[in-house]
Amino acid sequence: MSQESEHGKWTVSSSDESTEENDDNAEEPSTSSLSHSGHGKTSGSQYPCSEARKVGHKRKASPVKFNDTSFPTGISPAEIQRTSQEGLGWCLSSSDEEPESEGQPQHAQKEAVKEEKYSAPKMQPSCRFEDNELPVSQKPEKHYKVASESQDTWDLLNGGNPFRFFVTKVKGIKSKYNSGALHIKGKWLIPTETVKKPLLIVHGEKRESKAELHSQARPYENVRLCQAKLDIAFGTHHTKMMLLLYEEGLRVVIHTSNLIDDDWNQKTQGIWLSPLYPQLPPGTTGSAGESVTNFKSDLIHYLMSYNSPTLKEWADIIQGHDLSETRVYLLGSTPGRYQGNQKEKWGHLRLRKLLKQYTSAIPAQESWPVIGQFSSIGSMGADQSKWLCSEFRESLVMLGSSVKTLAKPDVPIHLIYPTVDNVRQSLEGYPAGGSLPYSIQTAQKQLWLHSYFHKWSAETSGRSHAMPHIKTYMRPSPDFQKIAWFLVTSANLSKAAWGALEKNGTQLMIRSYELGVLFLPSAFVSS
């Protein structure tokens, strides 16, 4: 169910949208521009990618059907409550509500976010960050303001939707299993002649790939390209973010999907969707519009790290908006070697600093595991002491300022990664492996990692699930009744993404651009 404006549709799925048999025809296989900047369609063969992903792209027009009757997440769709934002096309549907007649407008709910009561926003320039290459359900902690004990604290679709986190719709499964999932209806990336909205694409392509990208963009005078500099070998521009500027305000979207339609069809992806940030009064200066999480200044700092005059323009745009409603912390990585007080600005040391400052120690916290799921694995050394269970774990297990936290080597680490059978039985089949890069050469050098692996999903008969491209990290209690923190990010399990200490720990070296948002309970405490 959705509301449409001149710049496309964002839609939250309802189980009543279509029957299983009609899912393939419910919408066109490709999706709309991520920045709402147009409706042009681009062939998948134009994107530089692996052969496996190209094969998967060919299969997207005829997605495999879901053939298992169990509900994979264990959450009843009836538990998902409806919330919407009036007139903006961000509409949440529940699987147990009455279907509305085709073509009838959706009615705004009383729970609509106050600052977003506008007519459909008119699009201004947009900026997207492109890659060149499921949260669990918990019961609420006592300091959360919720309607009942049965509500799911980390179901970010409930009530007033304070968390603003969504997963993406998966084509080819029953509609009820997509209830509450966010997706984009329409066509794809490049605008048509009738919709010439300014569009900036930030990318990390080099040499032939860069030339090909420029060739593709040349016919569109409203499209600009900005190259992210990658001066350290083996680094990538891996950030996935949209900056969407409307006449009514600004929106930031941080997600795990690449800007290719395959990533929005039959993969598990995550999206954090900001509120619509209003403009500040003219002449406002200083820290006006800052959030309790310093999200505004951190986002500006991240954009300025590109050293790009074009992105400086976007930093100025953000400076002119009120981001005070943000309740998440920004956690990024940028290529470089950082010393002194610069070490804690990026990567896993940035996570360590946030957890030290804004969380508290928990009784028996050594039994609270760290759980990570990701779609790619890098080289971490000859044994776990080289990075995973030393500096990286020290960052992830930090809770409060207690020094004892760093002396807890027995904190469990559970790493979730798909098996060969997971891939084979997925909706895409073996081509889904093209989005799960982990070279055999690297794997054979770190067989010790197998002892930390856990299956990504329960075994099912037939092809019944989407392969993950989402990356999340969390610290739940042993019984999964509470969560100390939750992170959704572009960063996979690698030193290139998170950084590695050098020079006896005095320097942090990061190869890639990454971006994510961190959810901490302290930022969501009711005032």
Coordinates of C-alpha atoms in Angstrom, one line a residue:
M1 CA 0.0 0.0 0.0
S2 CA 1.4 3.4 -0.9
Q3 CA 0.9 7.0 -1.8
E4 CA 2.4 8.3 -5.0
S5 CA 3.8 11.7 -5.8
E6 CA 5.6 13.0 -8.8
H7 CA 8.9 11.5 -7.6
G8 CA 7.9 7.8 -7.2
K9 CA 6.6 5.6 -4.4
W10 CA 8.0 4.2 -1.2
T11 CA 5.7 1.5 0.1
V12 CA 5.4 -0.6 3.2
S13 CA 4.0 -4.0 2.3
S14 CA 0.7 -5.5 3.4
S15 CA -0.2 -9.1 3.2
D16 CA -3.4 -8.0 1.6
E17 CA -1.7 -6.4 -1.4
S18 CA -1.9 -9.5 -3.6
T19 CA -2.2 -13.2 -3.5
E20 CA 0.8 -15.5 -3.8
E21 CA -0.2 -16.4 -7.3
N22 CA -0.3 -12.7 -8.4
D23 CA 2.9 -11.6 -6.7
D24 CA 4.9 -11.5 -9.9
N25 CA 2.4 -9.2 -11.5
A26 CA 1.7 -7.0 -8.5
E27 CA 4.4 -4.6 -9.6
E28 CA 7.1 -4.3 -12.3
P29 CA 10.3 -6.3 -11.5
S30 CA 12.5 -3.3 -11.3
T31 CA 12.1 -0.6 -8.7
S32 CA 12.0 3.2 -8.6
S33 CA 14.8 5.6 -8.2
L34 CA 16.3 5.3 -4.7
S35 CA 16.3 9.1 -4.5
H36 CA 12.9 9.6 -6.0
S37 CA 14.5 11.4 -8.8
G38 CA 13.0 9.7 -11.8
H39 CA 11.5 6.6 -13.4
G40 CA 14.0 5.6 -16.1
K41 CA 15.0 1.9 -16.3
T42 CA 18.6 0.7 -16.7
S43 CA 19.7 -2.7 -17.8
G44 CA 21.3 -4.8 -15.2
S45 CA 24.0 -5.8 -17.7
Q46 CA 25.4 -2.2 -17.5
Y47 CA 26.5 -2.7 -13.9
P48 CA 30.0 -4.0 -13.3
C49 CA 29.5 -7.2 -11.2
S50 CA 30.3 -10.8 -10.9
E51 CA 29.0 -13.4 -13.4
A52 CA 27.0 -15.0 -10.7
R53 CA 25.2 -11.7 -10.0
K54 CA 24.5 -11.2 -13.7
V55 CA 22.9 -14.6 -13.8
G56 CA 20.8 -13.7 -10.8
H57 CA 19.7 -10.5 -12.6
K58 CA 18.4 -12.5 -15.5
R59 CA 16.3 -14.5 -13.1
K60 CA 14.7 -11.6 -11.3
A61 CA 11.9 -11.2 -13.8
S62 CA 10.6 -14.7 -12.9
P63 CA 11.3 -15.0 -9.2
V64 CA 11.0 -18.4 -7.6
K65 CA 7.9 -19.0 -5.4
F66 CA 7.9 -19.5 -1.7
N67 CA 7.0 -23.1 -1.0
D68 CA 7.2 -23.4 2.8
T69 CA 4.1 -22.7 4.9
S70 CA 6.0 -21.8 8.1
F71 CA 6.5 -18.2 9.1
P72 CA 10.3 -17.8 9.2
T73 CA 10.7 -15.1 11.7
G74 CA 8.2 -16.4 14.3
I75 CA 6.4 -13.1 14.4
S76 CA 2.7 -13.0 13.7
P77 CA 1.8 -10.3 11.1
A78 CA -1.2 -9.4 13.2
E79 CA 1.3 -8.1 15.9
I80 CA 2.5 -5.4 13.5
Q81 CA 0.6 -2.2 14.0
R82 CA -0.2 0.4 11.4
T83 CA 1.5 3.7 11.4
S84 CA 1.9 6.3 8.6
Q85 CA 3.2 9.7 7.8
E86 CA 0.5 11.8 6.3
G87 CA 0.8 12.5 2.6
L88 CA 4.4 11.3 2.2
G89 CA 3.9 7.8 0.9
W90 CA 5.5 6.1 3.9
C91 CA 2.6 3.9 4.9
L92 CA 2.6 0.9 7.2
S93 CA 0.1 -1.9 6.6
S94 CA -0.9 -4.8 8.8
S95 CA -1.7 -8.2 7.5
D96 CA -5.0 -8.3 9.4
E97 CA -6.5 -5.1 8.1
E98 CA -9.1 -4.8 5.5
P99 CA -7.8 -4.4 1.9
E100 CA -8.6 -1.1 0.4
S101 CA -10.1 -0.8 -3.1
E102 CA -7.6 -0.3 -5.9
G103 CA -7.1 3.3 -6.7
Q104 CA -8.5 4.6 -3.5
P105 CA -6.3 7.0 -1.5
Q106 CA -4.8 5.8 1.8
H107 CA -6.0 7.6 4.9
A108 CA -3.5 9.1 7.2
Q109 CA -3.5 7.7 10.7
K110 CA -3.7 9.6 14.0
E111 CA -0.2 8.3 14.8
A112 CA 1.3 10.4 11.9
V113 CA 4.5 12.0 12.8
K114 CA 3.7 15.6 13.7
E115 CA 6.4 17.4 11.7
E116 CA 5.6 15.4 8.6
K117 CA 2.0 16.6 8.0
Y118 CA 2.5 17.9 4.5
S119 CA 1.2 17.1 1.1
A120 CA 3.4 15.0 -1.1
P121 CA 6.8 16.6 -0.9
K122 CA 8.3 18.0 -4.1
M123 CA 11.8 16.7 -4.8
Q124 CA 14.9 18.9 -5.0
P125 CA 18.5 17.7 -5.6
S126 CA 19.4 14.3 -4.3
C127 CA 22.6 12.5 -3.5
R128 CA 23.3 8.8 -3.3
F129 CA 26.3 6.9 -2.2
E130 CA 27.0 3.7 -4.2
D131 CA 28.9 0.6 -3.5
N132 CA 31.5 -0.4 -6.2
E133 CA 31.1 -3.8 -5.7
L134 CA 17.5 -9.4 10.2
P135 CA 17.2 -7.9 13.4
V136 CA 15.9 -10.2 16.1
S137 CA 12.7 -9.7 18.1
Q138 CA 13.1 -8.8 21.8
K139 CA 10.8 -7.9 24.6
P140 CA 11.1 -4.3 25.8
E141 CA 13.4 -3.2 28.5
K142 CA 11.7 -1.5 31.4
H143 CA 12.7 2.0 30.5
Y144 CA 11.0 1.8 27.1
K145 CA 7.6 3.3 26.8
V146 CA 5.4 0.7 25.1
A147 CA 1.7 -0.2 24.9
S148 CA 2.0 -3.7 26.4
E149 CA 4.5 -6.3 27.4
S150 CA 3.7 -8.3 24.3
Q151 CA 5.0 -5.6 22.0
D152 CA 8.4 -6.1 20.5
T153 CA 10.9 -3.4 21.6
W154 CA 13.1 -4.0 18.5
D155 CA 10.2 -4.3 16.1
L156 CA 10.8 -0.8 14.7
L157 CA 7.4 -0.7 13.0
N158 CA 5.4 -0.5 16.2
G159 CA 3.5 2.4 17.7
G160 CA 5.1 5.7 16.9
N161 CA 7.9 3.9 15.1
P162 CA 10.7 5.5 17.1
F163 CA 13.4 3.3 15.7
R164 CA 12.6 3.9 12.0
F165 CA 14.2 0.6 10.9
F166 CA 12.8 -1.6 8.1
V167 CA 13.7 -4.7 6.1
T168 CA 13.1 -4.8 2.4
K169 CA 10.3 -6.6 0.6
V170 CA 11.2 -9.9 -1.0
K171 CA 9.6 -10.9 -4.3
G172 CA 8.4 -14.4 -4.8
I173 CA 7.2 -15.1 -1.3
K174 CA 3.7 -14.9 0.2
S175 CA 2.6 -11.4 0.8
K176 CA 1.8 -11.9 4.4
Y177 CA 5.5 -12.6 5.0
N178 CA 6.3 -9.2 3.7
S179 CA 4.0 -7.4 6.0
G180 CA 5.7 -4.2 7.2
A181 CA 8.6 -4.5 4.8
L182 CA 9.7 -1.4 3.0
H183 CA 10.1 -1.2 -0.8
I184 CA 10.1 1.2 -3.7
K185 CA 7.4 0.8 -6.4
G186 CA 8.0 2.0 -9.9
K187 CA 11.1 1.9 -12.1
W188 CA 14.7 2.5 -11.6
L189 CA 17.6 4.8 -11.3
I190 CA 18.0 7.3 -14.2
P191 CA 15.3 10.0 -14.6
T192 CA 13.2 10.3 -17.7
E193 CA 13.1 13.4 -19.9
T194 CA 10.0 14.6 -18.1
V195 CA 11.5 14.3 -14.6
K196 CA 14.8 16.1 -14.5
K197 CA 15.5 16.2 -10.9
P198 CA 19.2 16.9 -10.0
L199 CA 20.9 13.7 -9.0
L200 CA 24.4 13.3 -7.6
I201 CA 25.9 9.8 -7.5
V202 CA 29.0 9.2 -5.2
H203 CA 31.0 6.2 -6.3
G204 CA 34.3 4.5 -6.0
E205 CA 34.8 3.3 -9.5
K206 CA 38.3 3.5 -11.2
R207 CA 39.7 3.2 -14.7
E208 CA 37.5 1.2 -17.0
S209 CA 34.5 1.0 -14.6
K210 CA 34.7 4.8 -14.0
A211 CA 34.8 5.4 -17.8
E212 CA 31.8 3.2 -18.3
L213 CA 29.8 4.9 -15.5
H214 CA 30.6 8.3 -17.0
S215 CA 29.5 7.0 -20.4
Q216 CA 26.2 5.9 -19.0
A217 CA 25.6 9.2 -17.2
R218 CA 26.5 11.4 -20.2
P219 CA 23.1 11.5 -21.8
Y220 CA 21.5 12.9 -18.6
E221 CA 22.4 16.5 -18.0
N222 CA 20.8 16.4 -14.5
V223 CA 23.1 13.6 -13.3
R224 CA 26.4 14.4 -11.7
L225 CA 29.1 12.0 -10.6
C226 CA 31.5 12.3 -7.6
Q227 CA 34.4 9.9 -7.2
A228 CA 35.4 8.9 -3.7
K229 CA 39.1 8.8 -3.5
L230 CA 40.5 5.4 -2.4
D231 CA 44.2 5.9 -1.8
I232 CA 44.9 2.7 0.2
A233 CA 45.1 -0.6 -1.6
F234 CA 42.1 -3.0 -1.5
G235 CA 39.8 -0.3 -0.2
T236 CA 36.2 0.1 -1.6
H237 CA 33.5 2.8 -1.5
H238 CA 31.0 0.6 0.4
T239 CA 28.7 3.2 1.9
K240 CA 25.0 3.0 1.0
M241 CA 23.1 6.2 1.7
M242 CA 20.6 8.6 0.2
L243 CA 20.3 12.3 0.9
L244 CA 16.9 13.4 -0.3
L245 CA 16.1 17.1 -0.5
Y246 CA 12.5 18.3 -0.7
E247 CA 10.9 21.7 -0.6
E248 CA 9.5 20.7 2.8
G249 CA 12.8 19.4 4.2
L250 CA 15.6 16.8 4.1
R251 CA 15.6 13.1 4.6
V252 CA 18.6 10.8 5.2
V253 CA 18.3 7.1 4.3
I254 CA 21.1 4.7 5.4
H255 CA 20.7 1.1 4.1
T256 CA 22.5 -2.1 3.1
S257 CA 21.3 -2.4 -0.6
N258 CA 23.5 -1.5 -3.5
L259 CA 22.0 0.7 -6.2
I260 CA 21.1 -2.2 -8.4
D261 CA 17.6 -3.7 -8.8
D262 CA 18.8 -7.2 -7.8
D263 CA 19.5 -6.0 -4.3
W264 CA 15.9 -4.8 -3.9
N265 CA 14.2 -8.0 -5.2
Q266 CA 15.1 -11.2 -3.4
K267 CA 17.7 -10.3 -0.7
T268 CA 17.4 -9.6 3.0
Q269 CA 18.3 -5.9 3.4
G270 CA 18.0 -3.3 6.1
I271 CA 16.9 0.4 5.9
W272 CA 17.1 3.2 8.5
L273 CA 14.8 6.0 7.4
S274 CA 15.1 9.3 9.0
P275 CA 12.3 11.7 9.9
L276 CA 11.7 14.5 7.4
Y277 CA 14.0 17.2 8.8
P278 CA 12.5 20.7 8.5
Q279 CA 14.6 23.7 7.5
L280 CA 15.9 25.9 10.2
P281 CA 15.0 29.6 10.2
P282 CA 17.2 31.8 7.9
G283 CA 20.3 33.0 9.7
T284 CA 20.4 30.2 12.2
T285 CA 24.0 29.3 13.2
G286 CA 26.0 27.2 15.6
S287 CA 24.6 23.9 16.9
A288 CA 21.0 24.6 16.2
G289 CA 19.1 21.5 15.0
E290 CA 21.5 19.1 16.6
S291 CA 20.3 15.8 18.1
V292 CA 21.2 14.3 21.5
T293 CA 23.2 11.8 19.5
N294 CA 25.2 14.5 17.6
F295 CA 24.0 12.9 14.4
K296 CA 24.0 16.2 12.5
S297 CA 27.6 17.2 13.2
D298 CA 28.8 13.6 12.7
L299 CA 27.1 13.3 9.3
I300 CA 28.6 16.6 8.2
H301 CA 32.0 15.4 9.4
Y302 CA 31.6 12.2 7.4
L303 CA 30.7 14.1 4.2
M304 CA 33.6 16.5 4.6
S305 CA 36.0 13.5 4.9
Y306 CA 35.6 13.1 1.1
N307 CA 37.3 16.4 0.5
S308 CA 34.9 17.1 -2.3
P309 CA 33.5 20.6 -3.1
T310 CA 30.3 18.9 -4.3
L311 CA 29.7 17.2 -1.0
K312 CA 30.6 20.4 0.8
E313 CA 27.4 21.7 -0.8
W314 CA 25.5 18.9 0.8
A315 CA 27.1 19.5 4.2
D316 CA 25.9 23.1 4.0
I317 CA 22.4 21.8 3.1
I318 CA 22.4 19.6 6.2
Q319 CA 23.7 22.5 8.3
G320 CA 20.5 24.4 7.4
H321 CA 18.1 21.7 8.6
D322 CA 16.8 20.6 12.0
L323 CA 18.0 17.1 12.8
S324 CA 17.1 17.2 16.4
E325 CA 14.6 14.3 16.2
T326 CA 17.3 11.8 15.4
R327 CA 17.8 9.1 18.0
V328 CA 20.5 7.0 16.4
Y329 CA 24.3 7.4 16.4
L330 CA 26.2 7.6 13.1
L331 CA 29.0 5.2 12.8
G332 CA 31.3 5.5 9.8
S333 CA 34.6 4.5 8.3
T334 CA 36.8 6.5 6.0
P335 CA 40.1 5.5 4.4
G336 CA 43.2 6.7 6.2
R337 CA 45.6 6.2 9.0
Y338 CA 44.5 7.9 12.3
Q339 CA 46.5 8.7 15.4
G340 CA 45.8 10.6 18.6
N341 CA 42.3 11.9 19.1
Q342 CA 41.5 11.0 15.5
K343 CA 41.7 7.3 16.2
E344 CA 38.2 7.2 17.8
K345 CA 36.4 9.0 15.0
W346 CA 36.0 6.0 12.7
G347 CA 35.7 2.2 12.6
H348 CA 35.5 -0.1 15.5
L349 CA 37.2 2.4 17.8
R350 CA 34.4 4.8 17.1
L351 CA 32.0 2.0 18.2
R352 CA 34.1 1.4 21.3
K353 CA 33.9 5.1 22.2
L354 CA 30.1 5.3 21.8
L355 CA 29.6 2.1 23.9
K356 CA 31.9 3.4 26.6
Q357 CA 30.2 6.8 26.8
Y358 CA 26.5 5.9 26.4
T359 CA 26.0 2.4 27.8
S360 CA 26.3 1.0 31.3
A361 CA 27.8 -2.1 32.7
I362 CA 25.4 -5.0 33.0
P363 CA 25.4 -7.8 35.7
A364 CA 27.0 -11.0 34.4
Q365 CA 27.7 -9.1 31.1
E366 CA 30.4 -11.6 30.2
S367 CA 27.5 -14.0 29.3
W368 CA 26.0 -11.6 26.9
P369 CA 27.3 -12.6 23.4
V370 CA 28.2 -10.5 20.5
I371 CA 26.3 -11.6 17.4
G372 CA 27.2 -10.5 13.8
Q373 CA 25.7 -11.2 10.4
F374 CA 27.2 -10.0 7.2
S375 CA 27.6 -10.9 3.5
S376 CA 31.3 -10.9 3.1
I377 CA 34.4 -11.9 5.1
G378 CA 37.9 -10.5 4.8
S379 CA 41.3 -11.8 5.9
M380 CA 41.7 -11.6 9.7
G381 CA 45.0 -13.3 10.3
A382 CA 46.4 -16.7 11.2
D383 CA 44.4 -17.1 14.4
Q384 CA 41.7 -15.3 16.4
S385 CA 44.2 -13.3 18.5
K386 CA 45.4 -11.3 15.5
W387 CA 42.2 -9.2 15.2
L388 CA 38.8 -10.8 15.8
C389 CA 39.3 -11.7 19.5
S390 CA 41.6 -8.9 20.3
E391 CA 41.0 -5.3 19.2
F392 CA 37.7 -6.0 17.4
R393 CA 36.1 -7.9 20.3
E394 CA 37.4 -5.4 22.8
S395 CA 35.3 -2.7 20.9
L396 CA 32.2 -4.8 20.6
V397 CA 32.1 -6.0 24.3
M398 CA 32.6 -2.5 25.7
L399 CA 29.7 -1.6 28.1
G400 CA 30.2 1.6 30.0
S401 CA 33.6 2.9 31.3
S402 CA 34.5 -0.2 33.3
V403 CA 38.1 -1.3 32.6
K404 CA 37.0 -4.8 33.5
T405 CA 35.1 -5.0 30.2
L406 CA 38.3 -5.2 28.3
A407 CA 39.5 -8.1 30.5
K408 CA 36.7 -10.4 29.6
P409 CA 38.2 -12.7 26.9
D410 CA 35.4 -15.2 27.4
V411 CA 32.5 -13.1 25.9
P412 CA 31.0 -15.4 23.2
I413 CA 31.1 -14.3 19.6
H414 CA 28.5 -15.8 17.2
L415 CA 29.0 -15.1 13.5
I416 CA 26.1 -15.9 11.2
Y417 CA 26.9 -16.6 7.6
P418 CA 25.0 -18.7 5.0
T419 CA 25.9 -22.3 4.2
V420 CA 26.1 -23.8 0.8
D421 CA 22.7 -25.3 1.3
N422 CA 21.3 -21.9 2.4
V423 CA 22.4 -20.5 -1.0
R424 CA 21.3 -23.5 -3.0
Q425 CA 17.8 -23.5 -1.4
S426 CA 17.4 -19.7 -1.6
L427 CA 15.0 -18.0 -4.0
E428 CA 17.8 -17.2 -6.4
G429 CA 19.6 -20.4 -6.0
Y430 CA 23.4 -20.6 -6.5
P431 CA 23.6 -17.2 -8.3
A432 CA 22.8 -15.6 -4.9
G433 CA 26.4 -16.6 -4.0
G434 CA 27.6 -13.7 -6.2
S435 CA 26.5 -11.4 -3.4
L436 CA 28.4 -13.4 -0.7
P437 CA 32.1 -12.9 -1.5
Y438 CA 34.5 -15.0 0.6
S439 CA 37.4 -16.3 -1.4
I440 CA 38.5 -19.9 -1.0
Q441 CA 42.1 -18.6 -0.7
T442 CA 41.2 -16.5 2.3
A443 CA 39.0 -19.2 3.9
Q444 CA 41.7 -21.8 3.8
K445 CA 44.0 -19.5 5.7
Q446 CA 41.6 -19.0 8.6
L447 CA 39.9 -22.3 9.2
W448 CA 39.9 -21.4 12.9
L449 CA 37.0 -19.1 12.0
H450 CA 34.7 -22.1 11.6
S451 CA 34.3 -22.5 15.3
Y452 CA 32.6 -19.1 15.5
F453 CA 30.1 -19.8 12.7
H454 CA 26.4 -20.3 13.1
K455 CA 23.8 -21.1 10.4
W456 CA 22.1 -18.1 8.9
S457 CA 18.7 -19.7 8.9
A458 CA 16.9 -23.0 9.8
E459 CA 17.0 -25.6 7.1
T460 CA 13.8 -25.7 5.0
S461 CA 12.7 -27.8 2.1
G462 CA 12.9 -26.2 -1.3
R463 CA 13.8 -22.6 -2.1
S464 CA 12.0 -20.5 0.5
H465 CA 14.2 -17.6 1.7
A466 CA 16.1 -14.6 0.5
M467 CA 19.9 -14.6 0.8
P468 CA 21.2 -11.9 3.3
H469 CA 23.0 -8.8 2.1
I470 CA 22.2 -7.1 5.4
K471 CA 24.9 -6.5 8.0
T472 CA 24.0 -6.2 11.6
Y473 CA 25.8 -6.5 14.9
M474 CA 24.2 -6.7 18.4
R475 CA 24.7 -7.5 22.0
P476 CA 21.7 -9.4 23.4
S477 CA 21.2 -11.1 26.7
P478 CA 21.6 -14.9 26.8
D479 CA 17.9 -15.4 26.8
F480 CA 17.3 -12.8 24.1
Q481 CA 15.0 -10.8 26.3
K482 CA 17.1 -7.6 26.2
I483 CA 19.5 -5.9 23.9
A484 CA 22.4 -3.7 25.0
W485 CA 22.9 -2.3 21.5
F486 CA 22.1 -2.9 17.9
L487 CA 23.9 -1.8 14.7
V488 CA 22.9 -1.9 11.1
T489 CA 25.7 -0.9 8.7
S490 CA 27.4 -1.4 5.4
A491 CA 30.4 -2.9 7.1
N492 CA 31.1 -6.6 6.6
L493 CA 33.5 -8.6 8.8
S494 CA 36.8 -7.3 7.7
K495 CA 39.7 -5.2 8.8
A496 CA 39.3 -3.1 5.7
A497 CA 35.9 -2.0 6.8
W498 CA 36.4 -1.7 10.6
G499 CA 40.0 -0.7 10.8
A500 CA 43.1 -2.4 12.3
L501 CA 45.6 -1.1 14.8
E502 CA 49.2 -0.5 13.7
K503 CA 52.4 0.8 15.4
N504 CA 51.8 -0.9 18.7
G505 CA 48.2 0.3 18.8
T506 CA 49.0 4.0 18.3
Q507 CA 47.4 4.1 14.8
L508 CA 44.2 2.9 13.2
M509 CA 44.3 2.1 9.5
I510 CA 41.0 1.9 7.5
R511 CA 40.8 1.1 3.8
S512 CA 37.1 1.6 2.9
Y513 CA 34.2 3.9 3.2
E514 CA 31.4 2.5 5.4
L515 CA 28.3 3.9 7.1
G516 CA 25.8 2.6 9.7
V517 CA 23.5 3.7 12.5
L518 CA 23.8 2.5 16.1
F519 CA 20.7 2.0 18.3
L520 CA 21.4 2.5 22.0
P521 CA 18.6 2.3 24.7
S522 CA 19.7 5.5 26.4
A523 CA 18.7 7.5 23.3
F524 CA 15.1 6.2 23.4
V525 CA 14.3 6.7 27.1
S526 CA 11.0 8.5 27.5
S527 CA 11.5 12.0 28.8

